[in-house]
Amino acid sequence: MAPFPTRAKAKPQRPNNKRKRDDVDIAALQASVAALTPSESYTTFSSLPLSEPTREGLKAAHFSTLTDIQAKALPLALQGRDILGAAKTGSGKTLAFLVPVLENLYRAQCIGSDAGLGAMIISPTRELAIQIFEVLRTIGRKGHLFAAGLVIGGKSLKEERDALARMNIVVCTPGRILQHLSQTAAFNVENLQMLVLDEADRILDMGFSRDLDAIIEYLPPDRQTLLFSATQTKKVGDLARLSLRDPEYISVHEAAASATPKTLIQNYVITPLPEKLDTLWSFITSTKKAKILVFLSSGKQVRFIFEVFRHMQPGIPLLHLHGRQKQTARLDITDRFRRAKDSCLFATDVVARGLDFPAVDWVVQVDCPEDAETYIHRVGRTARYEREGRAVLFLDPSEEEGMLRRLEHKKVPIERINVRGKKQVKIGKQVQGMLFGDPQLKYLGQKAFSSYTRSLHVQRDKEVFDLQKYDLEGYASSLGLPGAPRIKFLKADAEEVKRLKNAPRKRKGEESEESEVSAGEEDEDGVVAKLEKVKNGVRTKYDRMFERKNQDVLAEHYGKMVKDEDADGVDAGRLDGEQIGDEDLFDVKRRIPAGGDTPASEVSDEDEEDVAVAAPNGTSRTVHLAGAKDPLIIDSKRREKLLKSKKKLLKLKDKGSRVVFDDEGLPHQVYELEDDDAFRAGGAAEDQRRTFVETEAGRVAEEDVKDKALAREKKREKREKRKARERAAEEDEEGGEAEAGGEDAMANFLADARAADGSGSEDDGEEPPQKKAKKWFEKDVKRDESDGEGREIGTFDELEAEAARLLG
Ligand SMILES: Nc1ncnc2c1ncn2[C@@H]1O[C@H](COP(=O)(O)OP(=O)(O)OP(=O)(O)O)[C@@H](O)[C@H]1O
C-alpha cells in the first residue's frame, strides 16, 4: 500500500538542531506508518504511529480506546488511502478523519504560511463546521504548529481572506469556500494534500452538488480524499466526481442488525395531523426533567410552536433554532442547549446532522422526515457514543405504511406505542384564544400552516407524503386558525384565487351583501388567506379579526419577537413583503395622474428628494424625483414611507450612462451606433461581429496576461519580504535560544502573518512591525501563567473570538 505521498515543501526556517531532530522523528514515523498492517486490529491510539503532539492532544482530551470506525479507518488513512467511511451516528467519525489530517500534514511538514493550504474539511452546516474545528483545536493544541481556521461566512470576506492566505487546515462550508476560491486571488490550493467531506452524502446530494463540483475544479487531483457519513453510499458517480484513487470502503456496521445505535430505543405514535400539537404539548409537559430535541419541517413552524408554547409555560426551558436566524443567535442557542440539563429545543433539520449535543434524552420528530436517512441522522442526536437515548416519531395515518417500509429497508428497528388517552391534553381552544387576542400570532400560525403544507407539497416521496390525504382543515384549526389558509399550489384554491383576481374589483361601499369579501392575503409562500364569507351582511367580531391585517402597532411581545427576528436580519423585512403582497393582490389602487390631488408642479426641484407627502386615505399622488426616470406614484403607506428613505429612493433613480469625449470635446456613448451607410461599408454584419469579438478577446487576453504577471510579481515580493523577516526572526531566536527553548523558537510564522496583517493590506509595501512568535494550537505562554493549563473556551462566541484572535 502506498504510504502517504509527501511532497517537497518549503519548510519554515528553524534552528538547525531542532530541524534535525524533527527530521529524524518524521523519518521514523514515516517508516512506522508504512509498516502498518490495516488488517490488524488496533485498539488504542497509543498502538498507532502518531506524532508526539497528537498523542499528547488525544491524551489531554481523554481519548485512549479506538472506536470501531477509528480502528478500521485510521491505519488506511494514515497511509494516504482514499476512504469512504460509514458508521452509525455518534460512533466517532470526527476523529477518524481529524487524526489523519494532523498526522499526514505533520509528516509532510505542511506547516507555516509558506506551505499553503494542506487540508480542506467541508461540512454541510456552519454549526457542524464549528464543532469539527473545536475538536481539531482540542486534539491539536498540545504542540502542533499548524495554522487552522474556520471559513463559514458570518464574517467579512476580507477578514476571512486574510486568514485563509495563512492557513494550513481549513474547516469550511461549501458555499463560502467556493466564494473564496473564485474571488480570492491569494488563496492558493495548489499544495492541497487532503480533502475531507463530513456528512459526505449530504454534501454530494442535489443541494450542494453544484458547489462541490465547482470546488473540485479548483483542487489538485493528486490528493487524498476522505468521505464520512452515517449514511454513506458508494455511488459510482460520486467516486468519479471526486476522482477517488482506489478508495477503501469502510462500513463498520454494515453487518449490524440495525443502522442506529444499540442503546437507542425507537418508537412511533400514530397522531393524525390535527392532533399533533396536542400530542407534542402533552409529551413535553409530562417529560419535564429531560433534554428534548424536537424536529419540525420548517422554520415558521419552529417559531410558531415556540411562541405558543412559551406563552403556555410548559415548565421546561424552551429554545428554538432554524436556519434563518442570525449566525450569532444560532451559535448561542446551540451552545445553550449543549450546556442545558433540562431543556426543549424546537429545531429544523439544520441540527439534524453531526451535532454532538451531550446527553440528549429524547429526539421527537413531530414532522415526518423526508427520508430514512434524515430519520437516522435526526435520532442520532441522542444515544451517542454508547450512551442511552430515546426517539419518538409522530406519524399521520397516511404516512405510516410508506415510512415504516422505508425505515425497515434501512434497518431501523422501531415499534409502535400509543398515547395514553388520559394523558392527552387538548390545547386547541387555548391556542385559538391566544391567536384571537393576538393578530401577530395568528399571522405566524398562518405562516406555519402554509410552510408545512408547502413542505408536504415539495416532498419527493409521494408514496409517504400524499397531500390529499392530510386533514388540512383540522390541522389549521389545531393551530388556532378559523380555517385553512388558501394555498396557491392546491388546485382548487389556485382556481379560486384566479377567479378572484380576475373579478372586477368593487369599491368598498358598493359591495353587495352576498358577495365574498376579499380579505385574502398573499405572501411569499403563495398563501392566500381564507376568504371570509360574510353571510347576510352580518359581520361578526370573528370575521373582523381575520380581515385585520398585520398592523403597525404590534402586540408587546410580538414587537419584541419581530425585533429579535429583525436582529436576525430576516423577518421584519418579510413582514413588509407580506403587506406589499396584501395590497398587490386585493387592495384597490386608484392612481391619480400628475395634476391630480397634489400636482407634481407643487413640489419644488430642491425639495423633491426629501419631501414626505402624506397621502390622504384612498387617494394617490405623484412626485417627481430628481434624476428618476418615472414619476413616483404615492398610493399606499408603503410608498409614502419610501419617500423618507434616501437609500431606497436611490433605486428609483436613473443610473446615468458612461460617455466618452472626442477631440472636440463632444460627448459620445461608449458604444455608439454607426449610421447605416458606414455600417454597410464595413462588410457583412456577421463578419463585423466576428472581427469585433476577436479583437476584443485578444485585448482582454493581453490584459489578462499583464494582470497575472503583476499579481505574480506582487506575490513574489511579498514572499521575499516574509522570508527576510523570518530569517531576521530566526537570527534573533538563535541568539536567545537558551532562554526561549527549541520548540518556542519554531513558531514564528503566525506572528509574522499577524504583523503583515497589521500593515493593513497585502499591497501597501510597508514593512510590518515584528512581533513575538505565537503559535496556533499552542498554549499562550502569558495566558498560561495566569490560567494554568490553558484557557477553557466556554462558548462558541469565545471560540470564534479565539480563532479570530489567533488568526486575525
Ligand atoms: N475514541 C473515543 N473515545 C471516547 N469517546 C469518543 C471517541 N471517539 C469519539 N468519541 C466521542 O463520541 C461522540 C461522538 O463522536 P462524533 O461526533 O465524532 O460522532 P460521529 O460518528 O461523527 O456522529 P454523527 O454521525 O452524528 O456525525 C463525541 O462526543 C466524541 O467525543
mmCIF file with all atom_site columns, N, CA, C and O in Angstrom, residues 82 195 197 204 212 216 221 223 225 227 237-245:
data_model
loop_
_atom_site.group_PDB
_atom_site.id
_atom_site.type_symbol
_atom_site.label_atom_id
_atom_site.label_alt_id
_atom_site.label_comp_id
_atom_site.label_asym_id
_atom_site.label_entity_id
_atom_site.label_seq_id
_atom_site.pdbx_PDB_ins_code
_atom_site.Cartn_x
_atom_site.Cartn_y
_atom_site.Cartn_z
_atom_site.occupancy
_atom_site.B_iso_or_equiv
_atom_site.pdbx_formal_charge
_atom_site.auth_seq_id
_atom_site.auth_comp_id
_atom_site.auth_asym_id
_atom_site.auth_atom_id
_atom_site.pdbx_PDB_model_num
ATOM 1  N N  . ASP A 1 82  ? -7.465  6.768  0.000   1.00 0.00 ? 82  ASP A N  1
ATOM 2  C CA . ASP A 1 82  ? -8.782  7.413  -0.070  1.00 0.00 ? 82  ASP A CA 1
ATOM 3  C C  . ASP A 1 82  ? -9.788  6.518  0.634   1.00 0.00 ? 82  ASP A C  1
ATOM 4  O O  . ASP A 1 82  ? -9.734  5.289  0.503   1.00 0.00 ? 82  ASP A O  1
ATOM 5  N N  . LEU A 1 195 ? -8.552  16.287 1.163   1.00 0.00 ? 195 LEU A N  1
ATOM 6  C CA . LEU A 1 195 ? -9.911  16.838 1.125   1.00 0.00 ? 195 LEU A CA 1
ATOM 7  C C  . LEU A 1 195 ? -10.782 15.905 1.951   1.00 0.00 ? 195 LEU A C  1
ATOM 8  O O  . LEU A 1 195 ? -10.774 14.692 1.747   1.00 0.00 ? 195 LEU A O  1
ATOM 9  N N  . LEU A 1 197 ? -14.755 15.269 3.362   1.00 0.00 ? 197 LEU A N  1
ATOM 10 C CA . LEU A 1 197 ? -16.159 15.654 3.364   1.00 0.00 ? 197 LEU A CA 1
ATOM 11 C C  . LEU A 1 197 ? -16.835 14.950 4.529   1.00 0.00 ? 197 LEU A C  1
ATOM 12 O O  . LEU A 1 197 ? -16.939 13.722 4.536   1.00 0.00 ? 197 LEU A O  1
ATOM 13 N N  . LEU A 1 204 ? -22.734 15.640 -1.177  1.00 0.00 ? 204 LEU A N  1
ATOM 14 C CA . LEU A 1 204 ? -22.754 15.174 -2.565  1.00 0.00 ? 204 LEU A CA 1
ATOM 15 C C  . LEU A 1 204 ? -24.152 15.233 -3.185  1.00 0.00 ? 204 LEU A C  1
ATOM 16 O O  . LEU A 1 204 ? -24.309 15.059 -4.381  1.00 0.00 ? 204 LEU A O  1
ATOM 17 N N  . LEU A 1 212 ? -20.057 21.777 -4.869  1.00 0.00 ? 212 LEU A N  1
ATOM 18 C CA . LEU A 1 212 ? -18.967 20.822 -4.696  1.00 0.00 ? 212 LEU A CA 1
ATOM 19 C C  . LEU A 1 212 ? -18.223 20.604 -6.015  1.00 0.00 ? 212 LEU A C  1
ATOM 20 O O  . LEU A 1 212 ? -16.993 20.613 -6.045  1.00 0.00 ? 212 LEU A O  1
ATOM 21 N N  . ILE A 1 216 ? -14.229 21.235 -6.569  1.00 0.00 ? 216 ILE A N  1
ATOM 22 C CA . ILE A 1 216 ? -13.303 20.185 -7.037  1.00 0.00 ? 216 ILE A CA 1
ATOM 23 C C  . ILE A 1 216 ? -12.467 20.690 -8.223  1.00 0.00 ? 216 ILE A C  1
ATOM 24 O O  . ILE A 1 216 ? -11.290 20.379 -8.337  1.00 0.00 ? 216 ILE A O  1
ATOM 25 N N  . PRO A 1 221 ? -5.817  17.285 -8.490  1.00 0.00 ? 221 PRO A N  1
ATOM 26 C CA . PRO A 1 221 ? -6.376  15.934 -8.483  1.00 0.00 ? 221 PRO A CA 1
ATOM 27 C C  . PRO A 1 221 ? -5.539  14.964 -7.654  1.00 0.00 ? 221 PRO A C  1
ATOM 28 O O  . PRO A 1 221 ? -6.051  13.983 -7.124  1.00 0.00 ? 221 PRO A O  1
ATOM 29 N N  . ARG A 1 223 ? -4.490  14.155 -4.645  1.00 0.00 ? 223 ARG A N  1
ATOM 30 C CA . ARG A 1 223 ? -4.705  14.451 -3.224  1.00 0.00 ? 223 ARG A CA 1
ATOM 31 C C  . ARG A 1 223 ? -5.374  13.249 -2.587  1.00 0.00 ? 223 ARG A C  1
ATOM 32 O O  . ARG A 1 223 ? -5.880  12.365 -3.287  1.00 0.00 ? 223 ARG A O  1
ATOM 33 N N  . THR A 1 225 ? -8.514  11.807 -0.448  1.00 0.00 ? 225 THR A N  1
ATOM 34 C CA . THR A 1 225 ? -9.898  12.234 -0.178  1.00 0.00 ? 225 THR A CA 1
ATOM 35 C C  . THR A 1 225 ? -10.537 11.288 0.834   1.00 0.00 ? 225 THR A C  1
ATOM 36 O O  . THR A 1 225 ? -10.490 10.064 0.670   1.00 0.00 ? 225 THR A O  1
ATOM 37 N N  . LEU A 1 227 ? -14.164 10.520 2.831   1.00 0.00 ? 227 LEU A N  1
ATOM 38 C CA . LEU A 1 227 ? -15.591 10.820 2.905   1.00 0.00 ? 227 LEU A CA 1
ATOM 39 C C  . LEU A 1 227 ? -16.184 10.055 4.081   1.00 0.00 ? 227 LEU A C  1
ATOM 40 O O  . LEU A 1 227 ? -16.000 8.847  4.183   1.00 0.00 ? 227 LEU A O  1
ATOM 41 N N  . GLY A 1 237 ? -21.007 7.237  -9.390  1.00 0.00 ? 237 GLY A N  1
ATOM 42 C CA . GLY A 1 237 ? -20.960 8.599  -9.930  1.00 0.00 ? 237 GLY A CA 1
ATOM 43 C C  . GLY A 1 237 ? -20.188 9.531  -9.018  1.00 0.00 ? 237 GLY A C  1
ATOM 44 O O  . GLY A 1 237 ? -19.380 10.345 -9.478  1.00 0.00 ? 237 GLY A O  1
ATOM 45 N N  . ASP A 1 238 ? -20.404 9.388  -7.711  1.00 0.00 ? 238 ASP A N  1
ATOM 46 C CA . ASP A 1 238 ? -19.727 10.257 -6.757  1.00 0.00 ? 238 ASP A CA 1
ATOM 47 C C  . ASP A 1 238 ? -18.231 10.005 -6.755  1.00 0.00 ? 238 ASP A C  1
ATOM 48 O O  . ASP A 1 238 ? -17.426 10.924 -6.643  1.00 0.00 ? 238 ASP A O  1
ATOM 49 N N  . LEU A 1 239 ? -17.883 8.733  -6.856  1.00 0.00 ? 239 LEU A N  1
ATOM 50 C CA . LEU A 1 239 ? -16.462 8.402  -6.842  1.00 0.00 ? 239 LEU A CA 1
ATOM 51 C C  . LEU A 1 239 ? -15.772 9.045  -8.047  1.00 0.00 ? 239 LEU A C  1
ATOM 52 O O  . LEU A 1 239 ? -14.666 9.569  -7.944  1.00 0.00 ? 239 LEU A O  1
ATOM 53 N N  . ALA A 1 240 ? -16.470 9.026  -9.163  1.00 0.00 ? 240 ALA A N  1
ATOM 54 C CA . ALA A 1 240 ? -15.887 9.613  -10.370 1.00 0.00 ? 240 ALA A CA 1
ATOM 55 C C  . ALA A 1 240 ? -15.780 11.132 -10.213 1.00 0.00 ? 240 ALA A C  1
ATOM 56 O O  . ALA A 1 240 ? -14.758 11.731 -10.546 1.00 0.00 ? 240 ALA A O  1
ATOM 57 N N  . ARG A 1 241 ? -16.833 11.736 -9.656  1.00 0.00 ? 241 ARG A N  1
ATOM 58 C CA . ARG A 1 241 ? -16.814 13.195 -9.494  1.00 0.00 ? 241 ARG A CA 1
ATOM 59 C C  . ARG A 1 241 ? -15.642 13.646 -8.639  1.00 0.00 ? 241 ARG A C  1
ATOM 60 O O  . ARG A 1 241 ? -15.079 14.704 -8.822  1.00 0.00 ? 241 ARG A O  1
ATOM 61 N N  . LEU A 1 242 ? -15.307 12.835 -7.641  1.00 0.00 ? 242 LEU A N  1
ATOM 62 C CA . LEU A 1 242 ? -14.267 13.256 -6.701  1.00 0.00 ? 242 LEU A CA 1
ATOM 63 C C  . LEU A 1 242 ? -12.889 12.738 -7.084  1.00 0.00 ? 242 LEU A C  1
ATOM 64 O O  . LEU A 1 242 ? -11.934 12.925 -6.348  1.00 0.00 ? 242 LEU A O  1
ATOM 65 N N  . SER A 1 243 ? -12.771 12.112 -8.191  1.00 0.00 ? 243 SER A N  1
ATOM 66 C CA . SER A 1 243 ? -11.531 11.458 -8.664  1.00 0.00 ? 243 SER A CA 1
ATOM 67 C C  . SER A 1 243 ? -10.855 10.665 -7.546  1.00 0.00 ? 243 SER A C  1
ATOM 68 O O  . SER A 1 243 ? -9.684  10.873 -7.252  1.00 0.00 ? 243 SER A O  1
ATOM 69 N N  . LEU A 1 244 ? -11.625 9.798  -6.910  1.00 0.00 ? 244 LEU A N  1
ATOM 70 C CA . LEU A 1 244 ? -11.026 8.981  -5.845  1.00 0.00 ? 244 LEU A CA 1
ATOM 71 C C  . LEU A 1 244 ? -10.065 7.968  -6.459  1.00 0.00 ? 244 LEU A C  1
ATOM 72 O O  . LEU A 1 244 ? -10.318 7.430  -7.532  1.00 0.00 ? 244 LEU A O  1
ATOM 73 N N  . ARG A 1 245 ? -8.979  7.724  -5.728  1.00 0.00 ? 245 ARG A N  1
ATOM 74 C CA . ARG A 1 245 ? -7.987  6.757  -6.230  1.00 0.00 ? 245 ARG A CA 1
ATOM 75 C C  . ARG A 1 245 ? -8.133  5.470  -5.446  1.00 0.00 ? 245 ARG A C  1
ATOM 76 O O  . ARG A 1 245 ? -7.830  5.419  -4.273  1.00 0.00 ? 245 ARG A O  1
#
